[in-house]
Amino acid sequence: MARPAIDLDYLKARLADLLNTPSPTGYTDEAVWLLCRELERLGLDYEMTRRGALRARLPGRTPKPARAIVAHVDTLGAQVKQVKANGRLELVAIGHWSSRFAEGARATIFSEGGAYRGTILPLKASGHTFNEEVDTQPVNWAQVELRIDAVTHGREDTLALGVDVGDIVAIDPQPEFIDTGFVVSRHLDDKAGVATLLAALECMIREDRTPTVDTWWLFTIAEEVGLGASSVLIPDVAAMVTVDNGTTAPGQNSSEFGVTIAMADQTGPFDWHLSRKLVQLARDHDIPHQKDVFRYYRSDSASALEAGADIRTALVTFGIDASHGYERIHESALENLSRLLIAYAESDVEISRDAKSLSGAKGFTHQPVGEEVD
């Protein structure tokens, strides 16, 4: 078929909707409802787990060996650990991120008394008071506190508002869509991935493209705390491609442009055959790409395997600068990533044996161990 025409305006509109819907892990219901409405608008049937992970099936020419493509809608955030004597809030992180990137953040506290606004500040927040001590204060979550924008003179006043230990704190994304194609925001990990899945789906439906086999589009709700795709797969799925961020930083091969195909993360190498298939698809479809290895990173793929799923997994990413901080991506990477997902959905099945969870050795794969190249 002709090259897919990704609707970039649609992709960015969905990304903006997602970014403006708070969804730290544990507080994802409204983001899930947003996805439900969009899947219905696209005309797709979907199923939901008890806690809110979603799976939508795009029927293929044959049902098996089914494929899955996954991204997570949950983000980093924080939780109230203690209401302090001064009425402010001590926080613990939701997900793994440094308090360095929380300092100065505007936030919303979701409490029994309603939603309250506030700012996360270092304990020594005034240079006029603490002078050079503001530069020597340690960096950790015990060194910041959330100042609530309500009249509270102490702990009892804050408790009277309905704010208490365990309340969820959502960090403002502050998204900017810039004319140069850059998108700057918190929580691009992994709402940009979710928007990429939706854009690929929208294109396939609009252009009447049929996957080779049944393809499940998965949206998980607890990846940032390591649970991810642990309970959303069906047994027919033989291979899963995860879409997440690829860190652009010194020592990494990722880029904010093109698609970065991860060959391994901290849990080990991704599936040899599936990863190389994706690299070849990128070559065949003239999709700019590069490969990388991430040492301090895990994704929905790891959670699926740890939960016992015997599937092939791979990771394709959009390059992101300052991951888990003040993030930046480029829209061209999202467009190219959507194209690669469509190419994968339409690609031939090379390992037909994967249609069965267990079988004999016939049709099992080989990896080259031949003579050295001169």
mmCIF file of C-alpha atoms in Angstrom:
data_model
loop_
_atom_site.group_PDB
_atom_site.id
_atom_site.type_symbol
_atom_site.label_atom_id
_atom_site.label_comp_id
_atom_site.label_asym_id
_atom_site.label_seq_id
_atom_site.Cartn_x
_atom_site.Cartn_y
_atom_site.Cartn_z
ATOM 1 C CA MET A 1 0.000 0.000 0.000
ATOM 2 C CA ALA A 2 0.912 3.658 -0.279
ATOM 3 C CA ARG A 3 2.842 5.350 2.480
ATOM 4 C CA PRO A 4 0.462 6.027 5.402
ATOM 5 C CA ALA A 5 -0.609 9.637 5.804
ATOM 6 C CA ILE A 6 -0.323 10.266 9.530
ATOM 7 C CA ASP A 7 -2.604 13.099 10.644
ATOM 8 C CA LEU A 8 -0.110 15.098 12.692
ATOM 9 C CA ASP A 9 -2.763 17.597 13.801
ATOM 10 C CA TYR A 10 -4.831 14.705 15.176
ATOM 11 C CA LEU A 11 -1.778 13.290 16.953
ATOM 12 C CA LYS A 12 -0.926 16.603 18.616
ATOM 13 C CA ALA A 13 -4.553 17.255 19.589
ATOM 14 C CA ARG A 14 -4.760 13.877 21.319
ATOM 15 C CA LEU A 15 -1.437 14.520 23.037
ATOM 16 C CA ALA A 16 -2.687 17.887 24.299
ATOM 17 C CA ASP A 17 -5.876 16.257 25.645
ATOM 18 C CA LEU A 18 -3.843 13.611 27.447
ATOM 19 C CA LEU A 19 -1.358 16.079 28.910
ATOM 20 C CA ASN A 20 -4.187 18.214 30.253
ATOM 21 C CA THR A 21 -5.777 15.207 31.986
ATOM 22 C CA PRO A 22 -3.906 14.453 35.246
ATOM 23 C CA SER A 23 -3.005 10.759 35.574
ATOM 24 C CA PRO A 24 -0.236 9.956 38.053
ATOM 25 C CA THR A 25 -0.107 6.235 38.771
ATOM 26 C CA GLY A 26 -3.031 5.421 41.057
ATOM 27 C CA TYR A 27 -5.155 8.296 39.749
ATOM 28 C CA THR A 28 -5.698 7.383 36.106
ATOM 29 C CA ASP A 29 -9.478 6.978 35.831
ATOM 30 C CA GLU A 30 -10.187 10.185 33.900
ATOM 31 C CA ALA A 31 -7.390 9.534 31.405
ATOM 32 C CA VAL A 32 -8.840 6.060 30.878
ATOM 33 C CA TRP A 33 -12.281 7.579 30.246
ATOM 34 C CA LEU A 34 -10.691 9.931 27.720
ATOM 35 C CA LEU A 35 -9.224 6.939 25.881
ATOM 36 C CA CYS A 36 -12.534 5.083 26.022
ATOM 37 C CA ARG A 37 -14.298 7.976 24.331
ATOM 38 C CA GLU A 38 -11.641 8.202 21.631
ATOM 39 C CA LEU A 39 -11.666 4.471 20.908
ATOM 40 C CA GLU A 40 -15.454 4.624 20.603
ATOM 41 C CA ARG A 41 -15.164 7.588 18.248
ATOM 42 C CA LEU A 42 -12.787 5.575 16.095
ATOM 43 C CA GLY A 43 -15.349 2.764 16.023
ATOM 44 C CA LEU A 44 -13.255 0.240 17.951
ATOM 45 C CA ASP A 45 -14.515 -2.266 20.460
ATOM 46 C CA TYR A 46 -12.414 -2.492 23.592
ATOM 47 C CA GLU A 47 -12.178 -4.357 26.870
ATOM 48 C CA MET A 48 -11.113 -3.010 30.245
ATOM 49 C CA THR A 49 -9.524 -4.746 33.207
ATOM 50 C CA ARG A 50 -10.901 -4.202 36.696
ATOM 51 C CA ARG A 51 -8.420 -1.397 37.416
ATOM 52 C CA GLY A 52 -8.684 0.287 34.022
ATOM 53 C CA ALA A 53 -6.082 -1.040 31.586
ATOM 54 C CA LEU A 54 -7.530 -1.106 28.072
ATOM 55 C CA ARG A 55 -7.175 -3.363 25.062
ATOM 56 C CA ALA A 56 -8.733 -2.722 21.647
ATOM 57 C CA ARG A 57 -8.563 -5.217 18.778
ATOM 58 C CA LEU A 58 -8.003 -4.276 15.157
ATOM 59 C CA PRO A 59 -9.005 -7.475 13.301
ATOM 60 C CA GLY A 60 -6.429 -8.946 10.949
ATOM 61 C CA ARG A 61 -6.678 -11.171 7.906
ATOM 62 C CA THR A 62 -6.111 -14.086 10.278
ATOM 63 C CA PRO A 63 -6.429 -14.116 14.073
ATOM 64 C CA LYS A 64 -3.135 -15.764 15.114
ATOM 65 C CA PRO A 65 -0.319 -15.384 16.031
ATOM 66 C CA ALA A 66 -1.786 -12.169 17.396
ATOM 67 C CA ARG A 67 0.322 -9.082 18.003
ATOM 68 C CA ALA A 68 0.119 -6.318 20.591
ATOM 69 C CA ILE A 69 1.308 -2.724 20.682
ATOM 70 C CA VAL A 70 1.377 -1.043 24.097
ATOM 71 C CA ALA A 71 1.890 2.366 25.727
ATOM 72 C CA HIS A 72 1.155 3.577 29.244
ATOM 73 C CA VAL A 73 -1.109 6.459 30.219
ATOM 74 C CA ASP A 74 0.077 6.820 33.826
ATOM 75 C CA THR A 75 2.717 9.376 34.739
ATOM 76 C CA LEU A 76 5.014 10.365 37.545
ATOM 77 C CA GLY A 77 3.522 12.214 40.502
ATOM 78 C CA ALA A 78 3.667 12.381 44.269
ATOM 79 C CA GLN A 79 1.731 11.406 47.370
ATOM 80 C CA VAL A 80 1.265 13.062 50.739
ATOM 81 C CA LYS A 81 3.470 11.363 53.308
ATOM 82 C CA GLN A 82 2.814 13.726 56.200
ATOM 83 C CA VAL A 83 0.894 16.877 57.067
ATOM 84 C CA LYS A 84 3.576 18.949 58.777
ATOM 85 C CA ALA A 85 3.249 21.172 61.838
ATOM 86 C CA ASN A 86 3.505 24.257 59.586
ATOM 87 C CA GLY A 87 0.511 23.073 57.535
ATOM 88 C CA ARG A 88 2.573 22.154 54.504
ATOM 89 C CA LEU A 89 2.909 18.689 53.024
ATOM 90 C CA GLU A 90 5.803 16.275 53.001
ATOM 91 C CA LEU A 91 5.761 14.208 49.819
ATOM 92 C CA VAL A 92 6.987 10.901 48.475
ATOM 93 C CA ALA A 93 7.460 10.309 44.778
ATOM 94 C CA ILE A 94 5.135 8.199 42.640
ATOM 95 C CA GLY A 95 7.506 6.529 40.212
ATOM 96 C CA HIS A 96 11.223 7.117 40.088
ATOM 97 C CA TRP A 97 12.147 10.773 39.674
ATOM 98 C CA SER A 98 14.348 13.247 41.468
ATOM 99 C CA SER A 99 13.016 15.972 43.739
ATOM 100 C CA ARG A 100 15.388 18.241 41.800
ATOM 101 C CA PHE A 101 12.750 18.342 39.046
ATOM 102 C CA ALA A 102 9.888 18.846 41.507
ATOM 103 C CA GLU A 103 11.246 22.090 42.935
ATOM 104 C CA GLY A 104 9.112 24.985 41.717
ATOM 105 C CA ALA A 105 6.440 22.764 40.195
ATOM 106 C CA ARG A 106 2.818 23.788 40.370
ATOM 107 C CA ALA A 107 0.597 20.918 41.410
ATOM 108 C CA THR A 108 -2.902 19.786 42.366
ATOM 109 C CA ILE A 109 -3.669 17.827 45.539
ATOM 110 C CA PHE A 110 -6.679 15.517 45.176
ATOM 111 C CA SER A 111 -8.190 15.161 48.658
ATOM 112 C CA GLU A 112 -11.461 14.234 50.328
ATOM 113 C CA GLY A 113 -12.104 17.952 50.704
ATOM 114 C CA GLY A 114 -11.660 18.605 46.980
ATOM 115 C CA ALA A 115 -8.824 19.600 44.688
ATOM 116 C CA TYR A 116 -6.362 22.177 46.002
ATOM 117 C CA ARG A 117 -3.592 23.952 44.151
ATOM 118 C CA GLY A 118 -0.080 24.396 45.457
ATOM 119 C CA THR A 119 3.625 24.686 44.755
ATOM 120 C CA ILE A 120 6.451 22.271 45.588
ATOM 121 C CA LEU A 121 9.281 24.229 47.202
ATOM 122 C CA PRO A 122 12.626 23.470 48.827
ATOM 123 C CA LEU A 123 12.581 23.831 52.604
ATOM 124 C CA LYS A 124 14.888 26.820 52.231
ATOM 125 C CA ALA A 125 13.065 28.645 49.465
ATOM 126 C CA SER A 126 14.009 32.252 50.186
ATOM 127 C CA GLY A 127 17.420 33.644 49.351
ATOM 128 C CA HIS A 128 16.557 36.751 51.372
ATOM 129 C CA THR A 129 16.229 34.566 54.464
ATOM 130 C CA PHE A 130 18.729 31.750 53.972
ATOM 131 C CA ASN A 131 21.278 33.472 51.747
ATOM 132 C CA GLU A 132 23.803 30.951 50.355
ATOM 133 C CA GLU A 133 22.173 28.050 52.218
ATOM 134 C CA VAL A 134 19.657 27.797 49.369
ATOM 135 C CA ASP A 135 22.555 26.538 47.187
ATOM 136 C CA THR A 136 23.901 23.992 49.668
ATOM 137 C CA GLN A 137 20.634 22.328 50.681
ATOM 138 C CA PRO A 138 20.653 18.587 49.822
ATOM 139 C CA VAL A 139 18.518 17.256 46.983
ATOM 140 C CA ASN A 140 15.992 14.643 48.106
ATOM 141 C CA TRP A 141 12.271 14.375 48.759
ATOM 142 C CA ALA A 142 12.684 15.105 52.483
ATOM 143 C CA GLN A 143 14.076 18.519 51.469
ATOM 144 C CA VAL A 144 10.924 19.733 49.694
ATOM 145 C CA GLU A 145 7.397 20.492 50.826
ATOM 146 C CA LEU A 146 4.139 21.397 49.140
ATOM 147 C CA ARG A 147 2.749 24.830 49.999
ATOM 148 C CA ILE A 148 -1.057 24.763 49.639
ATOM 149 C CA ASP A 149 -2.838 27.774 48.163
ATOM 150 C CA ALA A 150 -5.355 27.898 51.001
ATOM 151 C CA VAL A 151 -5.416 29.614 54.365
ATOM 152 C CA THR A 152 -3.619 27.189 56.670
ATOM 153 C CA HIS A 153 -1.681 28.313 59.733
ATOM 154 C CA GLY A 154 -0.767 24.813 60.846
ATOM 155 C CA ARG A 155 -1.440 21.095 60.667
ATOM 156 C CA GLU A 156 -4.988 21.227 62.016
ATOM 157 C CA ASP A 157 -6.042 23.835 59.442
ATOM 158 C CA THR A 158 -4.747 21.661 56.618
ATOM 159 C CA LEU A 159 -6.452 18.553 57.980
ATOM 160 C CA ALA A 160 -9.680 20.569 58.254
ATOM 161 C CA LEU A 161 -9.517 21.147 54.497
ATOM 162 C CA GLY A 162 -9.767 17.384 54.001
ATOM 163 C CA VAL A 163 -6.107 17.035 53.001
ATOM 164 C CA ASP A 164 -4.415 14.046 54.615
ATOM 165 C CA VAL A 165 -1.748 11.384 54.315
ATOM 166 C CA GLY A 166 -1.989 9.366 51.100
ATOM 167 C CA ASP A 167 -3.592 12.060 48.941
ATOM 168 C CA ILE A 168 -2.402 12.036 45.327
ATOM 169 C CA VAL A 169 -0.490 14.998 43.940
ATOM 170 C CA ALA A 170 -0.498 15.635 40.183
ATOM 171 C CA ILE A 171 2.297 17.775 38.753
ATOM 172 C CA ASP A 172 1.313 20.393 36.152
ATOM 173 C CA PRO A 173 2.621 19.392 32.702
ATOM 174 C CA GLN A 174 2.932 22.971 31.365
ATOM 175 C CA PRO A 175 2.836 21.837 27.713
ATOM 176 C CA GLU A 176 4.125 23.987 24.869
ATOM 177 C CA PHE A 177 3.713 23.078 21.192
ATOM 178 C CA ILE A 178 6.341 25.153 19.382
ATOM 179 C CA ASP A 179 6.352 26.152 15.703
ATOM 180 C CA THR A 180 9.728 24.445 15.247
ATOM 181 C CA GLY A 181 8.025 21.094 15.857
ATOM 182 C CA PHE A 182 9.294 20.668 19.394
ATOM 183 C CA VAL A 183 6.911 19.744 22.182
ATOM 184 C CA VAL A 184 8.054 20.704 25.690
ATOM 185 C CA SER A 185 6.154 19.344 28.669
ATOM 186 C CA ARG A 186 6.262 17.108 31.671
ATOM 187 C CA HIS A 187 4.665 13.665 31.250
ATOM 188 C CA LEU A 188 5.546 13.196 27.584
ATOM 189 C CA ASP A 189 6.600 9.841 29.009
ATOM 190 C CA ASP A 190 4.423 8.176 27.956
ATOM 191 C CA LYS A 191 1.489 10.282 26.830
ATOM 192 C CA ALA A 192 3.362 10.954 23.598
ATOM 193 C CA GLY A 193 3.494 7.184 23.149
ATOM 194 C CA VAL A 194 -0.257 6.872 23.705
ATOM 195 C CA ALA A 195 -0.899 9.648 21.177
ATOM 196 C CA THR A 196 1.341 7.833 18.691
ATOM 197 C CA LEU A 197 -0.708 4.647 19.059
ATOM 198 C CA LEU A 198 -3.926 6.592 18.532
ATOM 199 C CA ALA A 199 -2.516 8.314 15.432
ATOM 200 C CA ALA A 200 -1.474 4.986 13.927
ATOM 201 C CA LEU A 201 -4.911 3.528 14.677
ATOM 202 C CA GLU A 202 -6.708 6.552 13.225
ATOM 203 C CA CYS A 203 -4.656 6.305 10.044
ATOM 204 C CA MET A 204 -5.248 2.580 9.591
ATOM 205 C CA ILE A 205 -8.991 2.999 10.066
ATOM 206 C CA ARG A 206 -9.215 6.070 7.813
ATOM 207 C CA GLU A 207 -7.187 4.429 5.043
ATOM 208 C CA ASP A 208 -8.932 1.054 5.434
ATOM 209 C CA ARG A 209 -5.713 -0.787 6.250
ATOM 210 C CA THR A 210 -5.984 -4.333 7.570
ATOM 211 C CA PRO A 211 -3.332 -5.853 9.822
ATOM 212 C CA THR A 212 -1.832 -9.179 8.831
ATOM 213 C CA VAL A 213 -3.040 -10.769 12.080
ATOM 214 C CA ASP A 214 -5.257 -9.552 14.910
ATOM 215 C CA THR A 215 -3.467 -6.631 16.529
ATOM 216 C CA TRP A 216 -4.270 -5.547 20.069
ATOM 217 C CA TRP A 217 -3.655 -1.928 21.047
ATOM 218 C CA LEU A 218 -2.985 -1.826 24.788
ATOM 219 C CA PHE A 219 -3.053 1.110 27.198
ATOM 220 C CA THR A 220 -1.689 0.385 30.661
ATOM 221 C CA ILE A 221 -2.072 2.356 33.885
ATOM 222 C CA ALA A 222 0.795 1.465 36.251
ATOM 223 C CA GLU A 223 4.016 1.281 34.233
ATOM 224 C CA GLU A 224 5.773 3.970 36.289
ATOM 225 C CA VAL A 225 5.670 1.716 39.360
ATOM 226 C CA GLY A 226 6.724 -1.414 37.454
ATOM 227 C CA LEU A 227 3.367 -3.148 36.866
ATOM 228 C CA GLY A 228 2.624 -2.060 33.286
ATOM 229 C CA ALA A 229 1.399 -4.808 30.954
ATOM 230 C CA SER A 230 1.272 -7.468 33.665
ATOM 231 C CA SER A 231 -2.469 -8.162 33.413
ATOM 232 C CA VAL A 232 -3.839 -6.947 30.074
ATOM 233 C CA LEU A 233 -2.593 -9.483 27.533
ATOM 234 C CA ILE A 234 -4.613 -12.332 26.029
ATOM 235 C CA PRO A 235 -3.080 -15.797 25.443
ATOM 236 C CA ASP A 236 -3.194 -15.467 21.635
ATOM 237 C CA VAL A 237 -0.646 -12.619 21.655
ATOM 238 C CA ALA A 238 2.742 -13.944 20.555
ATOM 239 C CA ALA A 239 4.651 -10.672 20.174
ATOM 240 C CA MET A 240 4.365 -7.249 21.783
ATOM 241 C CA VAL A 241 5.961 -3.967 20.741
ATOM 242 C CA THR A 242 6.239 -1.413 23.528
ATOM 243 C CA VAL A 243 6.214 2.306 22.742
ATOM 244 C CA ASP A 244 7.934 4.547 25.267
ATOM 245 C CA ASN A 245 10.584 7.258 25.539
ATOM 246 C CA GLY A 246 14.192 6.886 24.455
ATOM 247 C CA THR A 247 16.624 8.947 26.470
ATOM 248 C CA THR A 248 18.768 11.412 24.526
ATOM 249 C CA ALA A 249 21.794 12.171 26.683
ATOM 250 C CA PRO A 250 25.580 11.909 26.587
ATOM 251 C CA GLY A 251 26.565 8.281 26.108
ATOM 252 C CA GLN A 252 23.284 7.364 24.427
ATOM 253 C CA ASN A 253 22.628 6.823 20.720
ATOM 254 C CA SER A 254 19.017 8.055 20.833
ATOM 255 C CA SER A 255 17.884 11.160 18.993
ATOM 256 C CA GLU A 256 14.908 13.471 19.218
ATOM 257 C CA PHE A 257 14.431 12.753 15.513
ATOM 258 C CA GLY A 258 13.547 9.500 13.797
ATOM 259 C CA VAL A 259 12.733 6.323 15.726
ATOM 260 C CA THR A 260 15.042 4.783 18.311
ATOM 261 C CA ILE A 261 14.825 0.997 18.463
ATOM 262 C CA ALA A 262 16.050 -0.288 21.811
ATOM 263 C CA MET A 263 18.079 -3.487 21.673
ATOM 264 C CA ALA A 264 18.211 -3.939 25.452
ATOM 265 C CA ASP A 265 17.354 -2.313 28.759
ATOM 266 C CA GLN A 266 18.235 -3.095 32.378
ATOM 267 C CA THR A 267 16.240 -6.343 32.221
ATOM 268 C CA GLY A 268 18.361 -7.656 29.342
ATOM 269 C CA PRO A 269 18.196 -7.943 25.542
ATOM 270 C CA PHE A 270 14.850 -7.644 23.804
ATOM 271 C CA ASP A 271 13.769 -10.459 21.493
ATOM 272 C CA TRP A 272 16.494 -10.887 18.860
ATOM 273 C CA HIS A 273 14.121 -11.665 15.998
ATOM 274 C CA LEU A 274 11.462 -9.055 16.743
ATOM 275 C CA SER A 275 13.961 -6.242 17.316
ATOM 276 C CA ARG A 276 15.750 -6.942 14.049
ATOM 277 C CA LYS A 277 12.447 -7.195 12.220
ATOM 278 C CA LEU A 278 11.621 -3.668 13.359
ATOM 279 C CA VAL A 279 15.016 -2.395 12.239
ATOM 280 C CA GLN A 280 14.492 -3.968 8.814
ATOM 281 C CA LEU A 281 10.973 -2.519 8.535
ATOM 282 C CA ALA A 282 12.403 0.933 9.259
ATOM 283 C CA ARG A 283 14.950 0.420 6.481
ATOM 284 C CA ASP A 284 12.389 -0.921 4.022
ATOM 285 C CA HIS A 285 9.987 1.984 4.643
ATOM 286 C CA ASP A 286 12.639 4.726 4.687
ATOM 287 C CA ILE A 287 11.925 5.577 8.326
ATOM 288 C CA PRO A 288 14.837 7.431 9.969
ATOM 289 C CA HIS A 289 16.060 5.370 12.887
ATOM 290 C CA GLN A 290 18.878 4.458 15.210
ATOM 291 C CA LYS A 291 19.503 1.740 17.789
ATOM 292 C CA ASP A 292 20.308 2.148 21.477
ATOM 293 C CA VAL A 293 20.757 0.294 24.759
ATOM 294 C CA PHE A 294 19.315 1.667 28.017
ATOM 295 C CA ARG A 295 21.019 0.680 31.267
ATOM 296 C CA TYR A 296 18.682 2.328 33.815
ATOM 297 C CA TYR A 297 15.330 1.757 32.197
ATOM 298 C CA ARG A 298 12.485 -0.729 32.061
ATOM 299 C CA SER A 299 9.115 -0.738 30.303
ATOM 300 C CA ASP A 300 5.816 -2.545 29.775
ATOM 301 C CA SER A 301 7.807 -5.351 28.119
ATOM 302 C CA ALA A 302 9.547 -6.238 31.386
ATOM 303 C CA SER A 303 6.317 -6.298 33.385
ATOM 304 C CA ALA A 304 4.654 -8.626 30.857
ATOM 305 C CA LEU A 305 7.547 -11.091 30.934
ATOM 306 C CA GLU A 306 7.832 -10.961 34.718
ATOM 307 C CA ALA A 307 4.109 -11.726 34.967
ATOM 308 C CA GLY A 308 4.745 -14.954 33.049
ATOM 309 C CA ALA A 309 3.788 -14.026 29.483
ATOM 310 C CA ASP A 310 5.751 -16.198 27.018
ATOM 311 C CA ILE A 311 5.890 -13.593 24.270
ATOM 312 C CA ARG A 312 8.469 -11.896 22.112
ATOM 313 C CA THR A 313 8.961 -8.279 23.153
ATOM 314 C CA ALA A 314 10.620 -5.231 21.647
ATOM 315 C CA LEU A 315 10.823 -1.527 22.448
ATOM 316 C CA VAL A 316 10.534 1.355 20.000
ATOM 317 C CA THR A 317 10.904 4.893 21.257
ATOM 318 C CA PHE A 318 10.639 8.576 20.520
ATOM 319 C CA GLY A 319 13.771 10.424 21.589
ATOM 320 C CA ILE A 320 13.196 12.553 24.678
ATOM 321 C CA ASP A 321 15.543 15.079 26.214
ATOM 322 C CA ALA A 322 15.618 15.342 30.046
ATOM 323 C CA SER A 323 13.477 12.264 30.673
ATOM 324 C CA HIS A 324 11.531 12.308 33.949
ATOM 325 C CA GLY A 325 12.327 16.018 34.193
ATOM 326 C CA TYR A 326 11.422 18.943 31.944
ATOM 327 C CA GLU A 327 10.991 16.818 28.849
ATOM 328 C CA ARG A 328 11.255 17.731 25.159
ATOM 329 C CA ILE A 329 10.480 15.756 22.014
ATOM 330 C CA HIS A 330 10.054 16.543 18.311
ATOM 331 C CA GLU A 331 6.812 15.852 16.461
ATOM 332 C CA SER A 332 8.664 14.261 13.537
ATOM 333 C CA ALA A 333 9.728 11.384 15.791
ATOM 334 C CA LEU A 334 6.108 10.731 16.708
ATOM 335 C CA GLU A 335 5.062 10.733 13.059
ATOM 336 C CA ASN A 336 7.863 8.330 12.113
ATOM 337 C CA LEU A 337 7.014 6.100 15.047
ATOM 338 C CA SER A 338 3.363 5.915 13.939
ATOM 339 C CA ARG A 339 4.549 4.908 10.467
ATOM 340 C CA LEU A 340 6.692 2.124 11.924
ATOM 341 C CA LEU A 341 3.779 0.780 13.987
ATOM 342 C CA ILE A 342 1.638 0.583 10.855
ATOM 343 C CA ALA A 343 4.443 -1.117 8.939
ATOM 344 C CA TYR A 344 4.700 -3.661 11.741
ATOM 345 C CA ALA A 345 0.953 -4.293 11.835
ATOM 346 C CA GLU A 346 0.940 -4.888 8.068
ATOM 347 C CA SER A 347 4.110 -7.014 7.952
ATOM 348 C CA ASP A 348 4.265 -10.713 7.213
ATOM 349 C CA VAL A 349 4.482 -13.316 9.958
ATOM 350 C CA GLU A 350 7.877 -14.972 9.697
ATOM 351 C CA ILE A 351 7.552 -17.329 12.676
ATOM 352 C CA SER A 352 4.273 -19.187 12.101
ATOM 353 C CA ARG A 353 5.123 -21.568 14.957
ATOM 354 C CA ASP A 354 4.356 -18.682 17.337
ATOM 355 C CA ALA A 355 0.629 -19.242 16.723
ATOM 356 C CA LYS A 356 0.822 -21.996 19.356
ATOM 357 C CA SER A 357 2.072 -21.425 22.873
ATOM 358 C CA LEU A 358 3.655 -24.895 22.897
ATOM 359 C CA SER A 359 4.684 -27.138 20.006
ATOM 360 C CA GLY A 360 7.536 -29.253 18.750
ATOM 361 C CA ALA A 361 10.840 -28.015 17.372
ATOM 362 C CA LYS A 362 9.589 -27.810 13.779
ATOM 363 C CA GLY A 363 9.669 -24.191 12.639
ATOM 364 C CA PHE A 364 11.737 -22.987 15.611
ATOM 365 C CA THR A 365 14.037 -20.071 14.832
ATOM 366 C CA HIS A 366 17.763 -19.994 14.141
ATOM 367 C CA GLN A 367 20.382 -17.371 14.930
ATOM 368 C CA PRO A 368 23.551 -17.128 12.839
ATOM 369 C CA VAL A 369 26.663 -18.751 14.303
ATOM 370 C CA GLY A 370 28.463 -19.229 11.000
ATOM 371 C CA GLU A 371 31.928 -18.430 9.801
ATOM 372 C CA GLU A 372 33.562 -15.107 10.586
ATOM 373 C CA VAL A 373 33.348 -12.437 7.958
ATOM 374 C CA ASP A 374 36.728 -11.670 6.348
#
